[in-house]
mmCIF file of N, CA, C and O in Angstrom:
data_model
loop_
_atom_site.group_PDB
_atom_site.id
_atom_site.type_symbol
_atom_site.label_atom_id
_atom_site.label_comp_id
_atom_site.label_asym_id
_atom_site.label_seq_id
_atom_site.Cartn_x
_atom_site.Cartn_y
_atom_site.Cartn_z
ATOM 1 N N UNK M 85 187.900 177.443 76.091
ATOM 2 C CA UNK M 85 188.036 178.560 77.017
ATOM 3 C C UNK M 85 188.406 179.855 76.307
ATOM 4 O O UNK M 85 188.346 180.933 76.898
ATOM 5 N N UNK M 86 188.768 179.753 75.111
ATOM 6 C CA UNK M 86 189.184 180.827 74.408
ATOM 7 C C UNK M 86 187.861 181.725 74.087
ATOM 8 O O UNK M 86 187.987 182.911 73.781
ATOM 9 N N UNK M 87 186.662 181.132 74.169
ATOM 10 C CA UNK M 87 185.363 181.845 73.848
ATOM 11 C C UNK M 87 185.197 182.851 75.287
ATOM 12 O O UNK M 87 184.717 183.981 75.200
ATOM 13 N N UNK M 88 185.590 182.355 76.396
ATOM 14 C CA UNK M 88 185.522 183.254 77.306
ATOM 15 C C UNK M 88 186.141 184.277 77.838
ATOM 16 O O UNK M 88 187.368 184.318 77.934
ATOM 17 N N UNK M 89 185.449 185.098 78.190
ATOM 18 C CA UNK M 89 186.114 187.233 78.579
ATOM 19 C C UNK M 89 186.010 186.775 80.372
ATOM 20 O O UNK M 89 185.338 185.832 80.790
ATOM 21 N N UNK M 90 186.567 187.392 80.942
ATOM 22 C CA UNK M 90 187.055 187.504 82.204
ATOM 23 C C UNK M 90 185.536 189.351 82.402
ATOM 24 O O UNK M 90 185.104 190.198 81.619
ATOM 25 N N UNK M 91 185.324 189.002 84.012
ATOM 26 C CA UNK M 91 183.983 190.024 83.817
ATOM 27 C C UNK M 91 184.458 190.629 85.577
ATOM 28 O O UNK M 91 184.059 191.746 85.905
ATOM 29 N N UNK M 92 184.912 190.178 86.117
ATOM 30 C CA UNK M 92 185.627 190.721 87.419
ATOM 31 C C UNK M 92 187.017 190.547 87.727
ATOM 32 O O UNK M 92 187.637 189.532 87.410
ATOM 33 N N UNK M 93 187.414 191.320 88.214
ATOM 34 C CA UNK M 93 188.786 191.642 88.931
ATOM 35 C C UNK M 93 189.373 190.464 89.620
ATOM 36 O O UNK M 93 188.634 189.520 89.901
ATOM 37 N N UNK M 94 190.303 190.442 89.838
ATOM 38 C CA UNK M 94 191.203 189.394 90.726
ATOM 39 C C UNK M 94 191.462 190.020 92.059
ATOM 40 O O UNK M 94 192.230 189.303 92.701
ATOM 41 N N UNK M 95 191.225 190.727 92.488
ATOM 42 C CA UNK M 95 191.193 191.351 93.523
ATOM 43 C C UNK M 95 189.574 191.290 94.277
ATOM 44 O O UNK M 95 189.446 191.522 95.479
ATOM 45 N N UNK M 96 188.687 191.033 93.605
ATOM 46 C CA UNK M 96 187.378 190.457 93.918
ATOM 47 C C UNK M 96 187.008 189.008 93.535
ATOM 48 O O UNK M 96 185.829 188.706 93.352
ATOM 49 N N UNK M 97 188.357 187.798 93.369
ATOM 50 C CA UNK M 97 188.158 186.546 93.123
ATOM 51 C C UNK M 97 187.351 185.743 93.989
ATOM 52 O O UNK M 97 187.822 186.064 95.080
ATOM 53 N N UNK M 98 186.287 184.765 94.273
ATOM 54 C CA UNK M 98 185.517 184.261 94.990
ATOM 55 C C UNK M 98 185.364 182.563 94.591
ATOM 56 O O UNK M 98 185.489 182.150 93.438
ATOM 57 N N UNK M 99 185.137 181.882 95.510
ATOM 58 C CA UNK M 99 184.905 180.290 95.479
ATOM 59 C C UNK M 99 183.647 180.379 94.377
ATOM 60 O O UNK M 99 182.547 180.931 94.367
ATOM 61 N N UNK M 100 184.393 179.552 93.474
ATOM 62 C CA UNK M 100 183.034 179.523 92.704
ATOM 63 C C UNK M 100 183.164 180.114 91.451
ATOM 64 O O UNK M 100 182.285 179.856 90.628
ATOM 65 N N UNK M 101 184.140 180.906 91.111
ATOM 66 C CA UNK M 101 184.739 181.859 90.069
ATOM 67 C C UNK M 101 185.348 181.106 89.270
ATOM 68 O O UNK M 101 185.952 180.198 89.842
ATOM 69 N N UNK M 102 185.471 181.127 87.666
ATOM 70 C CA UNK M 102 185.833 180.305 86.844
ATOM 71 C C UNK M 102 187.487 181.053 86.525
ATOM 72 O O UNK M 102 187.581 182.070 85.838
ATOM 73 N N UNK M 103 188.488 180.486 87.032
ATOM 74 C CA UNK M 103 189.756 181.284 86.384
ATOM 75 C C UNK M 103 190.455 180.703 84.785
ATOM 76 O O UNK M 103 190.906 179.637 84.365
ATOM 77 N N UNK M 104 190.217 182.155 84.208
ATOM 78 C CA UNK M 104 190.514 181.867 82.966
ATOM 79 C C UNK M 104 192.153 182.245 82.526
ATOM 80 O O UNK M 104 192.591 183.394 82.592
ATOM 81 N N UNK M 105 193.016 180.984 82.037
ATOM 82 C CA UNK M 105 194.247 181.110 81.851
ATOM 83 C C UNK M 105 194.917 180.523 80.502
ATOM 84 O O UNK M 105 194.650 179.428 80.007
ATOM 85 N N UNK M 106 195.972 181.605 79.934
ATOM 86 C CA UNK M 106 196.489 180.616 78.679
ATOM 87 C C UNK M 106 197.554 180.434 78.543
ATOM 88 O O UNK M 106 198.111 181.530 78.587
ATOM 89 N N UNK M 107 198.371 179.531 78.364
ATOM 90 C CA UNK M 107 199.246 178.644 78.010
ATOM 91 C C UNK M 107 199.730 178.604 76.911
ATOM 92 O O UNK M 107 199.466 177.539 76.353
ATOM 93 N N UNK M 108 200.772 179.775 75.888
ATOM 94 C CA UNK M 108 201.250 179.599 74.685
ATOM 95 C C UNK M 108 200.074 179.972 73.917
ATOM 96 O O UNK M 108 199.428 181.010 74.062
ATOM 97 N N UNK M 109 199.834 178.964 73.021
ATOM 98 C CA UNK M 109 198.491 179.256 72.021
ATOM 99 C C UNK M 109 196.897 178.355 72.841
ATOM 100 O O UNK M 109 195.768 178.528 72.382
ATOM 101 N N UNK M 110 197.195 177.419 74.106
ATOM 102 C CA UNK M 110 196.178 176.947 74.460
ATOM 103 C C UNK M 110 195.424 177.755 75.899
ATOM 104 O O UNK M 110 195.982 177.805 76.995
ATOM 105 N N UNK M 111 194.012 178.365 75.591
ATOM 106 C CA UNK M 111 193.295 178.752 76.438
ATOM 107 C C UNK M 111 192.910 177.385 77.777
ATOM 108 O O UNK M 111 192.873 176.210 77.412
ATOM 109 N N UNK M 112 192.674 177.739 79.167
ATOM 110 C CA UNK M 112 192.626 176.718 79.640
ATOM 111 C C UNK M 112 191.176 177.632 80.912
ATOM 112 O O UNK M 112 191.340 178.761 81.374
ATOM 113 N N UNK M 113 189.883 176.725 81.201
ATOM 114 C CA UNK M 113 189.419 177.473 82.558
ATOM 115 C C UNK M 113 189.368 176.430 83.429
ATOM 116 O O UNK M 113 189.207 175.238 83.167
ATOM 117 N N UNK M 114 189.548 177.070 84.700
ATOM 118 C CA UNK M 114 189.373 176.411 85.978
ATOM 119 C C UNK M 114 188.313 176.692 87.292
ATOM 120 O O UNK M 114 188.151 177.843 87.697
ATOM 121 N N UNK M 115 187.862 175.951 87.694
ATOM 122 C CA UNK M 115 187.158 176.422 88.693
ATOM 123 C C UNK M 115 187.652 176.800 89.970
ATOM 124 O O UNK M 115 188.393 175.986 90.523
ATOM 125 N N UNK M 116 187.425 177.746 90.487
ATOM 126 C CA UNK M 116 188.047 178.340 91.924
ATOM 127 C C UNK M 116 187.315 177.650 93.408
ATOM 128 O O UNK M 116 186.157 177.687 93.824
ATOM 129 N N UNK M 117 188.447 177.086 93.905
ATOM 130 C CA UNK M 117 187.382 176.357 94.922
ATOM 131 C C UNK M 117 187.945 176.959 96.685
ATOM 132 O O UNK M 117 187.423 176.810 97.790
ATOM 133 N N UNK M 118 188.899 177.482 96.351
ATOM 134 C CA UNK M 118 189.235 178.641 97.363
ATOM 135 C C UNK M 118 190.193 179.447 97.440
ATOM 136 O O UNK M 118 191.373 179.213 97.178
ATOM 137 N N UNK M 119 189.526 180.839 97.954
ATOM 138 C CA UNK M 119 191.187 181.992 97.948
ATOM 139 C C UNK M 119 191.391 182.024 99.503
ATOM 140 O O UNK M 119 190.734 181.804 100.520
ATOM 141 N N UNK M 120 192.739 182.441 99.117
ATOM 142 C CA UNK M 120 193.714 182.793 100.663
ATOM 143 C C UNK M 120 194.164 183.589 100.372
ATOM 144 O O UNK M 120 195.145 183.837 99.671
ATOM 145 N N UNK M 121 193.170 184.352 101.127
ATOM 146 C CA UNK M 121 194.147 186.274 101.389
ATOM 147 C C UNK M 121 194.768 186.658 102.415
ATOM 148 O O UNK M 121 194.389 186.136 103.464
ATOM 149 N N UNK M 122 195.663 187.453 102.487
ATOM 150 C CA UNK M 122 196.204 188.250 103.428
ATOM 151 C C UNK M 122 196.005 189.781 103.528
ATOM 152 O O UNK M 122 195.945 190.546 102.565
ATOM 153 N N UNK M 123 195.886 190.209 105.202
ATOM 154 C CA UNK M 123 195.588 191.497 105.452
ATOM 155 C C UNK M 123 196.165 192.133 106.281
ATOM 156 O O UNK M 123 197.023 191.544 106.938
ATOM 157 N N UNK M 124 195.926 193.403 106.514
ATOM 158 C CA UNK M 124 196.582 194.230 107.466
ATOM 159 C C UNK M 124 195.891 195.635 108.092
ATOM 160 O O UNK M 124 195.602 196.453 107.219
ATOM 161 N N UNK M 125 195.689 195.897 109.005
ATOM 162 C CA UNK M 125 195.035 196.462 109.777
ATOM 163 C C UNK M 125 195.706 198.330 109.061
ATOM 164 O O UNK M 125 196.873 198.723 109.072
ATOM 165 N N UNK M 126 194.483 199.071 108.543
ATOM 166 C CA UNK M 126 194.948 200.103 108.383
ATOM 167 C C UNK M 126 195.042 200.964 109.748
ATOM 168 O O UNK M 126 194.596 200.646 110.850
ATOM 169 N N UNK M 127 195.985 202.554 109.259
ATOM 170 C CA UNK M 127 195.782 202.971 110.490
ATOM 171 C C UNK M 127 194.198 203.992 110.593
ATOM 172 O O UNK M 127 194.125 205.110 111.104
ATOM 173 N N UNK M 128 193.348 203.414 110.116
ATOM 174 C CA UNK M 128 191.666 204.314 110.119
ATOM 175 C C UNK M 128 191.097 203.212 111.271
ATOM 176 O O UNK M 128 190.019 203.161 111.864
ATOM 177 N N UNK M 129 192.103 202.493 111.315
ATOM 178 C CA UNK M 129 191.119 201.381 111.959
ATOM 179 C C UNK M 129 190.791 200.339 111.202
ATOM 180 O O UNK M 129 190.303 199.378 111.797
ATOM 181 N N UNK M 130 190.953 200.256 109.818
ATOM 182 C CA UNK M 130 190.074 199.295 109.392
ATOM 183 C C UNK M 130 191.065 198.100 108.472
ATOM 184 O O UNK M 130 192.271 198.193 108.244
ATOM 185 N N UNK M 131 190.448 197.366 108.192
ATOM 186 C CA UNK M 131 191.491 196.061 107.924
ATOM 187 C C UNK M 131 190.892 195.928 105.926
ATOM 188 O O UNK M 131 189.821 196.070 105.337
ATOM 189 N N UNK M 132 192.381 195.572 105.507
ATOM 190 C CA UNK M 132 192.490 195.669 104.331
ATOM 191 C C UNK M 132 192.975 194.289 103.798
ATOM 192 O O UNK M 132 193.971 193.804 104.335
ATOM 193 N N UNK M 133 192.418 193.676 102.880
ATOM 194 C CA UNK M 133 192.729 192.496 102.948
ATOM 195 C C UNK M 133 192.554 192.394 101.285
ATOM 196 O O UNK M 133 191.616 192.876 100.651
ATOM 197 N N UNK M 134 193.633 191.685 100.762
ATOM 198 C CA UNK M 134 193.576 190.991 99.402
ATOM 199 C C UNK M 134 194.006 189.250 98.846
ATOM 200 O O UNK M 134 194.638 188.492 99.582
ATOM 201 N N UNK M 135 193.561 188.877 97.543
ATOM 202 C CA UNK M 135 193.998 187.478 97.369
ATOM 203 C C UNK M 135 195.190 187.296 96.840
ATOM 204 O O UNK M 135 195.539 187.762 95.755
ATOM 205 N N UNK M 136 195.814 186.670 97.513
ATOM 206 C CA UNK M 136 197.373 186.242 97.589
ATOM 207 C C UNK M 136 197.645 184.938 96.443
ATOM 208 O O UNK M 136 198.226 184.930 95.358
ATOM 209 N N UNK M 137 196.914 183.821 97.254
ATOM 210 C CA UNK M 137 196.505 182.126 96.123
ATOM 211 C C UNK M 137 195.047 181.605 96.202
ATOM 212 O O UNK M 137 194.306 181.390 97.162
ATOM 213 N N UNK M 138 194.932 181.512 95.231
ATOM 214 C CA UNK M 138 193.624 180.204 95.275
ATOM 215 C C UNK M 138 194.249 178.925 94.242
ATOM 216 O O UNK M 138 194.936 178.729 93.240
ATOM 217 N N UNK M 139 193.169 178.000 95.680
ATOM 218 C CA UNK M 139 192.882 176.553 94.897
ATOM 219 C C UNK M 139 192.472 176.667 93.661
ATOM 220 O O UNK M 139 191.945 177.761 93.459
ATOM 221 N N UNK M 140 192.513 175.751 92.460
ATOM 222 C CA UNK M 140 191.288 175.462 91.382
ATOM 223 C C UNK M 140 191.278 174.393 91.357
ATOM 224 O O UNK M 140 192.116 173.731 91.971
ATOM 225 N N UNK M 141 190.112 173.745 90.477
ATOM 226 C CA UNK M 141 190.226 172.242 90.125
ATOM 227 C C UNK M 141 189.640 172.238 88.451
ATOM 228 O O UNK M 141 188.588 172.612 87.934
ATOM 229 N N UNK M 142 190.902 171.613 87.926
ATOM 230 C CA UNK M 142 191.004 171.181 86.559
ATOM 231 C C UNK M 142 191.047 170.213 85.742
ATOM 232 O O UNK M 142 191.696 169.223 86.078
ATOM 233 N N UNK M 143 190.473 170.230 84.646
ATOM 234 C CA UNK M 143 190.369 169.198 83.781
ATOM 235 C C UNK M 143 191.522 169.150 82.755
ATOM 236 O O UNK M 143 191.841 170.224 82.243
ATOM 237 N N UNK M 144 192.127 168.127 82.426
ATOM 238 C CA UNK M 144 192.982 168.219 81.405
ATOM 239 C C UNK M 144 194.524 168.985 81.248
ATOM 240 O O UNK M 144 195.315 168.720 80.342
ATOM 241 N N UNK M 145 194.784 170.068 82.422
ATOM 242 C CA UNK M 145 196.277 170.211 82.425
ATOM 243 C C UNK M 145 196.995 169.666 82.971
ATOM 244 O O UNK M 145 197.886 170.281 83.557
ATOM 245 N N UNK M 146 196.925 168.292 83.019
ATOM 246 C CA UNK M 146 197.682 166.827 82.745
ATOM 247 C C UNK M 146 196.742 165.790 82.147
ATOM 248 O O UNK M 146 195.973 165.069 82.783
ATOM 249 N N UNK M 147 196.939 165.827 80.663
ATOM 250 C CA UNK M 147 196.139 165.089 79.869
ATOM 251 C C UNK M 147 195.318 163.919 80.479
ATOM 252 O O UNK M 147 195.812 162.907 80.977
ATOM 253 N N UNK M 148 193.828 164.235 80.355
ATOM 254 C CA UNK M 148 192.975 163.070 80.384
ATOM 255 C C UNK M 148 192.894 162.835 82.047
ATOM 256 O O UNK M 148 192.227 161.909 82.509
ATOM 257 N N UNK M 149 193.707 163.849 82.971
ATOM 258 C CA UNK M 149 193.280 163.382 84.607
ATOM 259 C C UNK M 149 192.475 165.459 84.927
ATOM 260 O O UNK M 149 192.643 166.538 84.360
ATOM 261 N N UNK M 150 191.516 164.890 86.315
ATOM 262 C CA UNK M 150 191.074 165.782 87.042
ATOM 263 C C UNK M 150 192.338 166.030 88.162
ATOM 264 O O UNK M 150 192.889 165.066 88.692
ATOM 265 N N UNK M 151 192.837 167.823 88.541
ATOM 266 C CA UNK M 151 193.780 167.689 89.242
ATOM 267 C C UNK M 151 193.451 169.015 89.813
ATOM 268 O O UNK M 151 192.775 169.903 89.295
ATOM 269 N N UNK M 152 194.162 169.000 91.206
ATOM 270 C CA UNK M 152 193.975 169.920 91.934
ATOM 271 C C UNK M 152 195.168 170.980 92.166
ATOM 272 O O UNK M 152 196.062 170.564 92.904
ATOM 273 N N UNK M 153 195.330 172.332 91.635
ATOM 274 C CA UNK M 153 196.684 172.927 92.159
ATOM 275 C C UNK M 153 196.021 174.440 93.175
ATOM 276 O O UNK M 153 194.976 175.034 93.440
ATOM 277 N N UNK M 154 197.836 174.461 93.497
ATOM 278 C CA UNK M 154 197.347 175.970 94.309
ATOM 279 C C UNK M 154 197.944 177.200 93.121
ATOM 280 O O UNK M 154 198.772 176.787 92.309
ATOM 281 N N UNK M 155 197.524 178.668 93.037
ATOM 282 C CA UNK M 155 198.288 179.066 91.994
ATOM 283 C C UNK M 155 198.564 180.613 93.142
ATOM 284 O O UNK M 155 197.906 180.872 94.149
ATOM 285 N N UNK M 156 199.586 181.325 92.636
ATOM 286 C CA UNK M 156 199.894 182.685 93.334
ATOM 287 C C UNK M 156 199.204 183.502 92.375
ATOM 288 O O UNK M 156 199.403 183.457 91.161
ATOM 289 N N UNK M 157 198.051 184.554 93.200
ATOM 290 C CA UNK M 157 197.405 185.087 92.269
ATOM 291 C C UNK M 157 198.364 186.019 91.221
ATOM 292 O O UNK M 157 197.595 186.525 90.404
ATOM 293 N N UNK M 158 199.132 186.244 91.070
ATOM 294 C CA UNK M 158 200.077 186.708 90.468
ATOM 295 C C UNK M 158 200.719 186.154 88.972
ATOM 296 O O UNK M 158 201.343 186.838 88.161
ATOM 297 N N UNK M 159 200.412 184.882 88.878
ATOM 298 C CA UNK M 159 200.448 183.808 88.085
ATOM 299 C C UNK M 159 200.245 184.131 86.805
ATOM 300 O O UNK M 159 199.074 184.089 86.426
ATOM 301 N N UNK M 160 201.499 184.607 85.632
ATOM 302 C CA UNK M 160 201.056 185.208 84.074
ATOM 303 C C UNK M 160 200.459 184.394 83.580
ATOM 304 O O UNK M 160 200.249 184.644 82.394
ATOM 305 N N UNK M 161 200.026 183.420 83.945
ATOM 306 C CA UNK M 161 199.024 182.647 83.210
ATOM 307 C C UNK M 161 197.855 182.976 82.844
ATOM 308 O O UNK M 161 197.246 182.538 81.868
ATOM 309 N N UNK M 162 197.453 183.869 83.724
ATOM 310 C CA UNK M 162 196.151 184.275 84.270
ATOM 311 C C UNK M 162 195.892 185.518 83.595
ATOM 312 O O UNK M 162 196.439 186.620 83.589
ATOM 313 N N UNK M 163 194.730 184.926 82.934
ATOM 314 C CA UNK M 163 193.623 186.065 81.646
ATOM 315 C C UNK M 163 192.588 186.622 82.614
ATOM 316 O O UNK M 163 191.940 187.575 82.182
ATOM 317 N N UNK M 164 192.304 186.181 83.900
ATOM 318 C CA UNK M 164 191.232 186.634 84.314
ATOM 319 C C UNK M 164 189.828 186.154 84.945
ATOM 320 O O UNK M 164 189.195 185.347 84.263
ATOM 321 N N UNK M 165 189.482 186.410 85.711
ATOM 322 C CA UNK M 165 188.238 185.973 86.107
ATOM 323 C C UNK M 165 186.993 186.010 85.511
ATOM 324 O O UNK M 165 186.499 187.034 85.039
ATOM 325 N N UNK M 166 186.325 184.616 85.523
ATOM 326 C CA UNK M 166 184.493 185.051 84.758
ATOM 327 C C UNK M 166 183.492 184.583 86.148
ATOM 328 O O UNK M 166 183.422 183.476 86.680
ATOM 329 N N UNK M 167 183.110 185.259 86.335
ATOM 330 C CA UNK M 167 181.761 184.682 87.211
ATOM 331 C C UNK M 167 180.676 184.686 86.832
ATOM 332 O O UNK M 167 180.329 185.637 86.132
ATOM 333 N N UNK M 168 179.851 183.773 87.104
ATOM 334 C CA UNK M 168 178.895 183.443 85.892
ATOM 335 C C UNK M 168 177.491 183.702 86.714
ATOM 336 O O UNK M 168 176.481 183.845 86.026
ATOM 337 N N UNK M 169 177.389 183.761 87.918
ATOM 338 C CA UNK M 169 176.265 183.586 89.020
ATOM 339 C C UNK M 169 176.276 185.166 89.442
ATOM 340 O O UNK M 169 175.523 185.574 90.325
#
C-alpha cells in the first residue's frame, strides 16, 4: 500500500473507495464499503452534509484474518483516499 497516492478528498469518500492508512512504518489499504454522514439544513435552504465514519473491509490488520471495522473519518491513520473507477 505504500506504492499508493490518495487522488480524492475525504470529504468526497464513496462505497467503493480504497482507504489508504499507515501504521508506524506499515502502509495498510482498505476497501470502503460504506459512509455515514451527517447534515444540516443551511439557512439558503439547502442541506449540507459531510462523512463522519465509514465501514472498510480488511485484510491482515489482525494477522492472516479478513475483518470488518467502523473508523471516525477523522482517524490519524488515514493517508487518504484512492479511487480507482
Amino acid at each position: 500500500a505504500d506504492t499508493l497516492y490518495p487522488n480524492t478528498t475525504l470529504a468526497d469518500v464513496q462505497t467503493g473507495d480504497v482507504l489508504l492508512m499507515r501504521y508506524g512504518s506499515v502502509y495498510h489499504a482498505a476497501l470502503v464499503t460504506s459512509v455515514y454522514s451527517e447534515g444540516k439544513a443551511l439557512e439558503d435552504g439547502s442541506y449540507h452534509t459531510r462523512p463522519v465514519r465509514i465501514t472498510i473491509w480488511e485484510a491482515n490488520y489482525s494477522s492472516c484474518k479478513i475483518t470488518t471495522r467502523v473508523l471516525s473519518i477523522e482517524d490519524s491513520h488515514i493517508r487518504g483516499i484512492l479511487r480507482t473507477a
